[in-house]
XYZ file of C-alpha atoms in Angstrom:
496
model
C -20.682 29.580 -77.479
C -18.152 27.183 -75.988
C -19.054 28.153 -72.410
C -22.491 26.526 -72.710
C -21.023 23.028 -73.368
C -19.458 21.316 -70.346
C -16.675 18.673 -70.850
C -17.929 15.105 -70.693
C -14.764 13.691 -69.099
C -14.950 15.869 -65.956
C -16.073 14.274 -62.603
C -19.407 15.240 -61.063
C -19.797 17.344 -57.928
C -20.694 14.281 -55.840
C -17.539 12.453 -56.990
C -15.391 15.482 -56.175
C -17.006 15.748 -52.717
C -16.294 12.056 -52.034
C -12.631 12.162 -53.133
C -11.319 15.677 -52.384
C -10.617 16.750 -48.769
C -13.093 19.327 -47.520
C -10.542 22.061 -46.869
C -8.876 21.740 -50.297
C -12.245 21.576 -52.033
C -13.485 24.681 -50.221
C -10.308 26.566 -51.170
C -10.652 25.658 -54.858
C -14.384 26.468 -54.846
C -13.668 29.885 -53.318
C -11.014 30.555 -56.000
C -13.392 29.420 -58.745
C -16.241 31.556 -57.387
C -13.899 34.541 -57.183
C -12.765 34.053 -60.798
C -16.352 33.558 -61.979
C -17.483 36.657 -60.115
C -14.650 38.700 -61.605
C -15.429 37.282 -65.052
C -19.151 38.074 -64.755
C -18.322 41.556 -63.468
C -16.013 42.140 -66.428
C -18.572 40.665 -68.808
C -21.349 42.897 -67.416
C -19.144 45.942 -67.678
C -18.240 45.128 -71.269
C -21.864 44.435 -72.113
C -22.892 47.773 -70.670
C -20.059 49.456 -72.506
C -20.992 47.776 -75.755
C -24.626 48.666 -75.308
C -23.621 52.266 -74.841
C -21.420 52.028 -77.891
C -24.258 50.395 -79.865
C -26.646 53.151 -78.844
C -24.132 55.780 -79.959
C -22.654 54.029 -82.989
C -25.392 51.896 -84.431
C -24.429 52.753 -87.991
C -20.761 51.940 -87.529
C -19.823 48.537 -89.015
C -16.444 48.597 -87.296
C -18.181 48.568 -83.894
C -19.821 45.254 -84.833
C -16.429 43.738 -85.498
C -15.253 45.119 -82.170
C -18.297 43.601 -80.483
C -17.484 40.202 -82.033
C -13.923 40.403 -80.742
C -15.183 41.187 -77.227
C -17.602 38.270 -77.475
C -14.795 35.957 -78.492
C -12.725 37.245 -75.563
C -15.593 36.419 -73.188
C -15.800 32.942 -74.683
C -12.064 32.526 -74.112
C -12.557 33.416 -70.457
C -15.308 30.839 -70.231
C -12.858 28.360 -71.728
C -10.429 29.386 -68.975
C -13.123 28.463 -66.424
C -13.438 25.079 -68.147
C -9.669 24.630 -67.859
C -9.936 25.496 -64.170
C -12.528 22.723 -63.810
C -10.038 20.334 -65.417
C -7.439 21.431 -62.885
C -9.999 20.652 -60.163
C -10.241 17.120 -61.553
C -6.448 16.916 -61.312
C -6.776 18.020 -57.703
C -9.254 15.180 -57.207
C -6.587 12.761 -58.407
C -4.204 14.300 -55.881
C -6.884 13.709 -53.259
C -6.964 10.018 -54.213
C -3.239 9.865 -53.577
C -3.811 11.482 -50.172
C -6.441 8.817 -49.431
C -3.918 6.091 -50.269
C -1.404 7.652 -47.919
C -4.057 7.865 -45.206
C -4.797 4.155 -45.707
C -1.093 3.440 -45.307
C -1.072 5.554 -42.135
C -4.032 3.549 -40.818
C -2.133 0.302 -41.513
C 0.889 1.711 -39.657
C -1.419 2.630 -36.772
C -2.741 -0.946 -36.643
C 0.855 -2.205 -36.576
C 1.640 0.152 -33.691
C -1.448 -1.073 -31.844
C -0.314 -4.691 -32.294
C 3.129 -3.738 -30.958
C 1.449 -2.066 -27.988
C -0.528 -5.266 -27.307
C 2.730 -7.244 -27.464
C 4.285 -4.825 -24.961
C 1.262 -5.218 -22.702
C 1.626 -9.007 -22.798
C 5.354 -8.659 -22.049
C 4.560 -6.355 -19.109
C 1.982 -8.844 -17.762
C 4.548 -11.623 -18.020
C 7.111 -9.528 -16.146
C 4.457 -8.702 -13.554
C 3.777 -12.398 -12.987
C 7.509 -13.074 -12.694
C 7.880 -10.238 -10.199
C 4.940 -11.619 -8.234
C 6.517 -15.080 -8.070
C 9.827 -13.565 -7.037
C 8.039 -11.558 -4.399
C 6.625 -14.767 -2.970
C 10.231 -15.863 -2.586
C 10.997 -12.624 -0.742
C 8.658 -13.606 2.090
C 11.474 -15.483 3.798
C 13.791 -12.549 3.267
C 12.922 -11.146 6.642
C 14.111 -14.262 8.464
C 17.339 -12.459 9.265
C 15.987 -11.387 12.612
C 14.878 -14.921 13.444
C 18.282 -16.212 12.346
C 20.040 -13.805 14.731
C 17.719 -14.889 17.535
C 18.436 -18.541 16.752
C 22.151 -17.808 16.769
C 21.802 -16.198 20.186
C 19.848 -19.232 21.395
C 22.514 -21.451 19.848
C 25.096 -19.568 21.895
C 23.031 -20.214 25.025
C 22.705 -23.891 24.107
C 26.473 -23.971 23.508
C 27.000 -22.590 27.012
C 24.619 -25.220 28.386
C 26.512 -27.893 26.443
C 29.780 -26.659 27.910
C 28.260 -26.786 31.374
C 27.042 -30.337 30.643
C 30.524 -31.285 29.410
C 31.989 -29.837 32.614
C 29.484 -31.833 34.636
C 30.314 -34.932 32.586
C 34.016 -34.414 33.238
C 33.303 -33.965 36.937
C 31.184 -37.126 36.892
C 33.970 -39.005 35.095
C 36.417 -37.789 37.721
C 34.100 -38.960 40.471
C 33.674 -42.295 38.731
C 37.452 -42.661 38.460
C 37.847 -41.877 42.145
C 35.089 -44.329 43.048
C 36.752 -46.982 40.869
C 40.049 -46.384 42.622
C 38.310 -46.563 45.980
C 36.505 -49.737 45.000
C 39.746 -51.322 43.834
C 41.440 -50.242 47.039
C 38.514 -51.638 49.060
C 38.775 -54.947 47.184
C 42.476 -55.168 47.860
C 41.942 -54.282 51.476
C 39.218 -56.915 51.764
C 41.631 -59.533 50.414
C 44.274 -58.419 52.847
C 41.754 -58.456 55.712
C 40.787 -62.036 54.818
C 44.429 -63.129 54.874
C 44.982 -61.284 58.111
C 41.877 -62.890 59.675
C 43.268 -66.337 58.791
C 46.543 -65.450 60.449
C 45.111 -63.546 63.510
C 45.130 -66.597 65.690
C 48.821 -66.934 65.116
C 49.792 -63.366 65.787
C 47.453 -61.303 68.073
C 49.861 -58.405 68.244
C 49.905 -58.139 64.534
C 46.125 -58.355 64.613
C 45.866 -55.488 67.058
C 48.132 -53.367 64.954
C 46.148 -54.385 61.881
C 42.906 -53.520 63.680
C 44.305 -50.113 64.498
C 45.413 -49.683 60.950
C 42.043 -50.900 59.751
C 40.319 -48.427 62.055
C 42.348 -45.602 60.518
C 41.682 -46.917 57.016
C 38.001 -47.222 57.863
C 38.005 -43.605 58.954
C 39.555 -42.671 55.615
C 36.981 -44.766 53.797
C 34.183 -43.000 55.666
C 35.680 -39.664 54.687
C 35.912 -40.767 51.073
C 32.388 -42.105 51.218
C 31.184 -38.712 52.447
C 33.084 -37.107 49.615
C 31.436 -39.511 47.136
C 28.046 -38.594 48.592
C 28.862 -34.906 48.149
C 29.944 -35.624 44.568
C 26.663 -37.447 43.973
C 24.768 -34.451 45.357
C 26.711 -32.135 43.038
C 25.946 -34.429 40.098
C 22.249 -34.314 40.957
C 22.372 -30.514 41.195
C 24.184 -30.309 37.841
C 21.583 -32.621 36.303
C 18.748 -30.416 37.599
C 20.541 -27.294 36.344
C 21.062 -28.867 32.949
C 17.387 -29.804 32.726
C 16.354 -26.297 33.761
C 18.710 -24.706 31.199
C 17.424 -27.061 28.512
C 13.758 -26.252 29.243
C 14.512 -22.503 29.373
C 16.434 -22.701 26.094
C 13.596 -24.585 24.407
C 11.054 -22.034 25.677
C 13.187 -19.098 24.460
C 13.723 -20.758 21.080
C 9.985 -21.410 20.678
C 9.160 -17.844 21.734
C 11.776 -16.397 19.351
C 10.475 -18.548 16.469
C 6.900 -17.480 17.209
C 7.884 -13.772 17.377
C 9.918 -14.074 14.173
C 6.996 -15.768 12.412
C 4.638 -12.974 13.502
C 7.134 -10.301 12.402
C 7.563 -12.082 9.078
C 3.802 -12.218 8.486
C 3.322 -8.514 9.326
C 6.318 -7.486 7.199
C 5.099 -9.708 4.391
C 1.637 -8.094 4.394
C 3.123 -4.592 4.403
C 5.614 -5.398 1.653
C 2.945 -7.111 -0.479
C 0.599 -4.105 -0.220
C 3.424 -1.684 -1.023
C 4.546 -3.739 -4.008
C 0.965 -4.012 -5.275
C 0.628 -0.218 -5.122
C 3.965 0.306 -6.917
C 3.120 -2.287 -9.580
C -0.311 -0.694 -10.155
C 1.346 2.723 -10.535
C 3.942 1.329 -12.923
C 1.235 -0.434 -14.916
C -0.791 2.803 -15.157
C 2.289 4.776 -16.230
C 3.189 2.046 -18.719
C -0.274 2.149 -20.310
C -0.157 5.987 -20.349
C 3.302 6.006 -21.951
C 2.291 3.398 -24.527
C -0.859 5.353 -25.454
C 1.251 8.529 -25.755
C 3.793 6.692 -27.933
C 1.000 5.371 -30.178
C -0.433 8.904 -30.338
C 3.036 10.187 -31.201
C 3.310 7.703 -34.065
C -0.163 8.661 -35.292
C 0.691 12.351 -34.964
C 3.885 11.867 -36.964
C 2.006 10.063 -39.734
C -0.720 12.736 -39.737
C 1.966 15.428 -39.653
C 3.632 13.875 -42.692
C 0.317 13.590 -44.535
C -0.671 17.139 -43.570
C 2.746 18.467 -44.612
C 2.534 16.797 -48.011
C -1.055 17.960 -48.396
C -0.151 21.523 -47.409
C 2.768 21.442 -49.836
C 0.450 20.377 -52.622
C -2.087 23.016 -51.606
C 0.662 25.614 -51.556
C 1.794 24.509 -55.020
C -1.793 24.525 -56.262
C -2.382 27.941 -54.680
C 0.793 29.300 -56.244
C -0.116 27.845 -59.611
C -3.685 29.187 -59.300
C -2.342 32.620 -58.295
C 0.103 32.626 -61.221
C -2.653 31.523 -63.564
C -4.965 34.179 -62.140
C -2.263 36.791 -62.593
C -1.531 35.711 -66.142
C -5.268 35.615 -66.954
C -5.728 39.053 -65.433
C -2.757 40.425 -67.342
C -4.168 38.931 -70.500
C -7.567 40.492 -69.763
C -5.959 43.853 -69.084
C -3.818 43.630 -72.241
C -6.785 42.523 -74.323
C -8.958 45.238 -72.819
C -6.331 47.907 -73.380
C -5.760 46.645 -76.901
C -9.512 46.641 -77.540
C -9.846 50.087 -76.041
C -6.971 51.397 -78.173
C -8.469 49.835 -81.261
C -11.836 51.344 -80.440
C -10.103 54.655 -79.798
C -8.361 54.538 -83.151
C -11.551 53.471 -84.882
C -13.507 56.210 -83.095
C -10.842 58.736 -84.147
C -11.038 57.513 -87.747
C -14.790 57.684 -87.642
C -14.630 61.163 -86.116
C -12.590 62.306 -89.105
C -15.571 61.513 -91.289
C -18.004 63.252 -88.978
C -18.579 66.907 -88.489
C -19.261 66.724 -84.792
C -15.882 67.305 -83.145
C -17.490 67.766 -79.765
C -18.929 64.231 -79.932
C -15.476 62.871 -80.740
C -13.879 64.625 -77.774
C -16.629 63.430 -75.457
C -16.174 59.868 -76.728
C -12.427 60.012 -76.094
C -12.947 61.249 -72.534
C -15.490 58.500 -71.867
C -13.196 55.823 -73.286
C -10.235 57.077 -71.207
C -12.330 57.174 -68.045
C -13.653 53.674 -68.613
C -10.180 52.356 -69.378
C -8.645 53.827 -66.210
C -11.536 52.799 -64.005
C -11.613 49.263 -65.341
C -7.816 48.832 -65.029
C -7.827 50.123 -61.454
C -10.696 47.836 -60.416
C -8.992 44.822 -61.994
C -5.660 45.567 -60.264
C -7.429 46.062 -56.912
C -9.365 42.780 -57.210
C -6.257 40.807 -58.213
C -4.186 42.332 -55.383
C -6.883 41.625 -52.804
C -7.307 38.022 -53.981
C -3.548 37.448 -53.937
C -3.131 38.950 -50.452
C -6.046 36.930 -49.078
C -4.587 33.697 -50.429
C -1.137 34.457 -48.997
C -2.562 35.478 -45.626
C -4.641 32.334 -45.303
C -1.776 30.111 -46.388
C 0.675 31.747 -43.944
C -1.832 31.617 -41.072
C -2.564 27.956 -41.685
C 1.123 27.084 -41.975
C 1.918 28.923 -38.724
C -0.945 27.190 -36.922
C 0.137 23.767 -38.186
C 3.774 24.459 -37.267
C 2.808 25.479 -33.723
C 0.583 22.408 -33.333
C 3.275 20.074 -34.635
C 5.847 21.649 -32.310
C 3.538 21.257 -29.312
C 2.800 17.628 -30.163
C 6.521 16.940 -30.601
C 7.225 18.392 -27.134
C 4.445 16.301 -25.609
C 5.772 13.176 -27.338
C 9.335 13.866 -26.128
C 8.080 14.316 -22.556
C 6.111 11.079 -22.827
C 9.181 9.306 -24.223
C 11.257 10.549 -21.285
C 8.598 9.343 -18.829
C 8.568 5.962 -20.560
C 12.373 5.732 -20.250
C 12.191 6.664 -16.546
C 9.469 4.091 -15.915
C 11.473 1.413 -17.749
C 14.557 2.243 -15.632
C 12.469 1.977 -12.461
C 11.134 -1.404 -13.570
C 14.697 -2.633 -14.283
C 15.840 -1.346 -10.885
C 12.963 -3.134 -9.134
C 13.769 -6.328 -11.035
C 17.424 -6.144 -9.991
C 16.381 -5.475 -6.392
C 14.006 -8.436 -6.494
C 16.745 -10.653 -7.917
C 19.210 -9.585 -5.201
C 16.548 -10.115 -2.537
C 15.827 -13.597 -3.932
C 19.536 -14.469 -3.822
C 19.852 -13.135 -0.272
C 16.753 -15.107 0.745
C 18.185 -18.311 -0.716
C 21.425 -17.778 1.169
C 19.577 -17.086 4.427
C 17.365 -20.124 3.817
C 20.458 -22.298 3.488
C 21.944 -20.779 6.658
C 18.658 -21.306 8.504
C 18.526 -24.952 7.373
C 22.125 -25.444 8.510
C 21.350 -23.759 11.851
C 18.300 -25.983 12.339
C 20.388 -29.077 11.562
C 23.065 -27.895 14.002
C 20.389 -27.280 16.650
C 18.990 -30.766 16.070
C 22.511 -32.199 16.454
C 22.975 -30.233 19.670
C 19.623 -31.407 20.972
C 20.671 -34.979 20.229
C 23.956 -34.297 22.052
C 22.041 -32.946 25.055
C 19.852 -36.073 25.011
C 22.957 -38.245 24.936
C 24.385 -36.230 27.866
C 21.143 -36.701 29.770
C 21.274 -40.467 29.172
C 24.914 -40.506 30.293
C 23.950 -38.564 33.418
C 21.198 -41.078 34.130
C 23.708 -43.917 33.645
C 26.141 -42.131 35.978
C 23.380 -41.770 38.559
C 22.682 -45.516 38.308
C 26.365 -46.308 38.696
C 26.601 -43.972 41.687
C 23.659 -45.756 43.275
C 25.332 -49.117 42.616
C 28.596 -47.831 44.139
C 26.657 -46.536 47.123
C 25.073 -49.968 47.588
C 28.490 -51.639 47.289
C 29.976 -49.207 49.819
C 27.069 -49.880 52.151
C 27.757 -53.632 51.895
C 31.464 -53.074 52.577
C 30.537 -50.927 55.573
C 28.311 -53.678 56.954
C 31.076 -56.232 56.386
C 33.558 -54.019 58.283
C 31.103 -53.550 61.112
C 30.517 -57.329 61.265
C 34.313 -57.890 61.281
C 34.702 -55.354 64.112
C 31.913 -57.064 66.010
C 33.583 -60.429 65.527
C 36.898 -58.974 66.646
C 35.265 -57.492 69.729
C 33.643 -60.868 70.435
C 36.908 -62.672 70.022
C 38.680 -60.127 72.230
């Protein structure tokens, strides 16, 4: 028999297990077992039928020919099983193709992982840049200190104006003292000329003495006024010194408070930015893992779809082959039964036992109907089971793919949102850096202006000290002139 010899070019069971996916292999094995079971059932039924026929028609040579035809039909079914094994080898080749596609999917996954590592490096680089920019934002809170310095600058400006007013007053006093000194010099010259001529004209001398007494009274009044001006200059100098010391104390206190506020704000902002950056980093890693999973899922979905398509094609082809084989079995069985019926009828014509012929016809009809019904039921059940399993698996895969697609879309949206937040933070950091640079320039200019004003105040202080020295010199000169006038009056009284 041909069923006892197995083909030499077919793969072994171990090779099929190593190349064919488990689910496809199990499906084909179940189909093969079902066909083998149906074939053995049919074979057993035919054997029993033939045995019954042999027991009843041992002397009939036509029954032997019929038996040979049934045996050949069984061998053809065994050949069909061999063909099914060949189709399983073809399925193994399809499994090799699936393995190649899986290898390609693994290579794509490695590429995606490399891209994810590149994105991680890019994110770390951006994080370092943001950290350096944040260090530049430390001075961003110097706005408050700048306003305080501007207020102190206003106070210093007021002090400078007061010093300028005092300087103008001092200049006015100096001008008046210069005029008085010039007038005193001229009067001294005139007094000398009058003293040389007093012997000649006593009346003129008396009038001159009276005039000199009046002028001396005026000089005393002016001298008192100069003393009052000197007192005012001293008071203005003390006020200027007090304003200067108060301004310096307020500036130092404002700078110290601004530095403390800047340090506290810096610590708070640094902690907040660290928390935000950690959250963004966690979300970035989550989004990247989800994107890599989405890519893997898409590749697996493609491979599973192609595999399911091939399984569906194989299942359809197996079902069509099973149907055709079943139809052939039914046709062959019916043909064999009809031939046996005709042969039994012919044989009954040569027999005298009509009752045996009728009984044989009833038995043949019953067997034919029963066998046809059982074959139709088995084929229908096998076909329905295959369709139900295929539809259930396709529905399950479709639902899973849909769910994974929704998860991937949500992850993609979260990744877009996180990227937008990172861009927004980068723009905010850039604006803050620009604002800090501008404020740093303004603060440098304000410090330079304050240094210039401090130098101006120092120059005013030196001028005030010079004015005080000049006032002291003028006071000494006036004291000498007063002594000279008193000596002249004494001489005039002695001469009188």
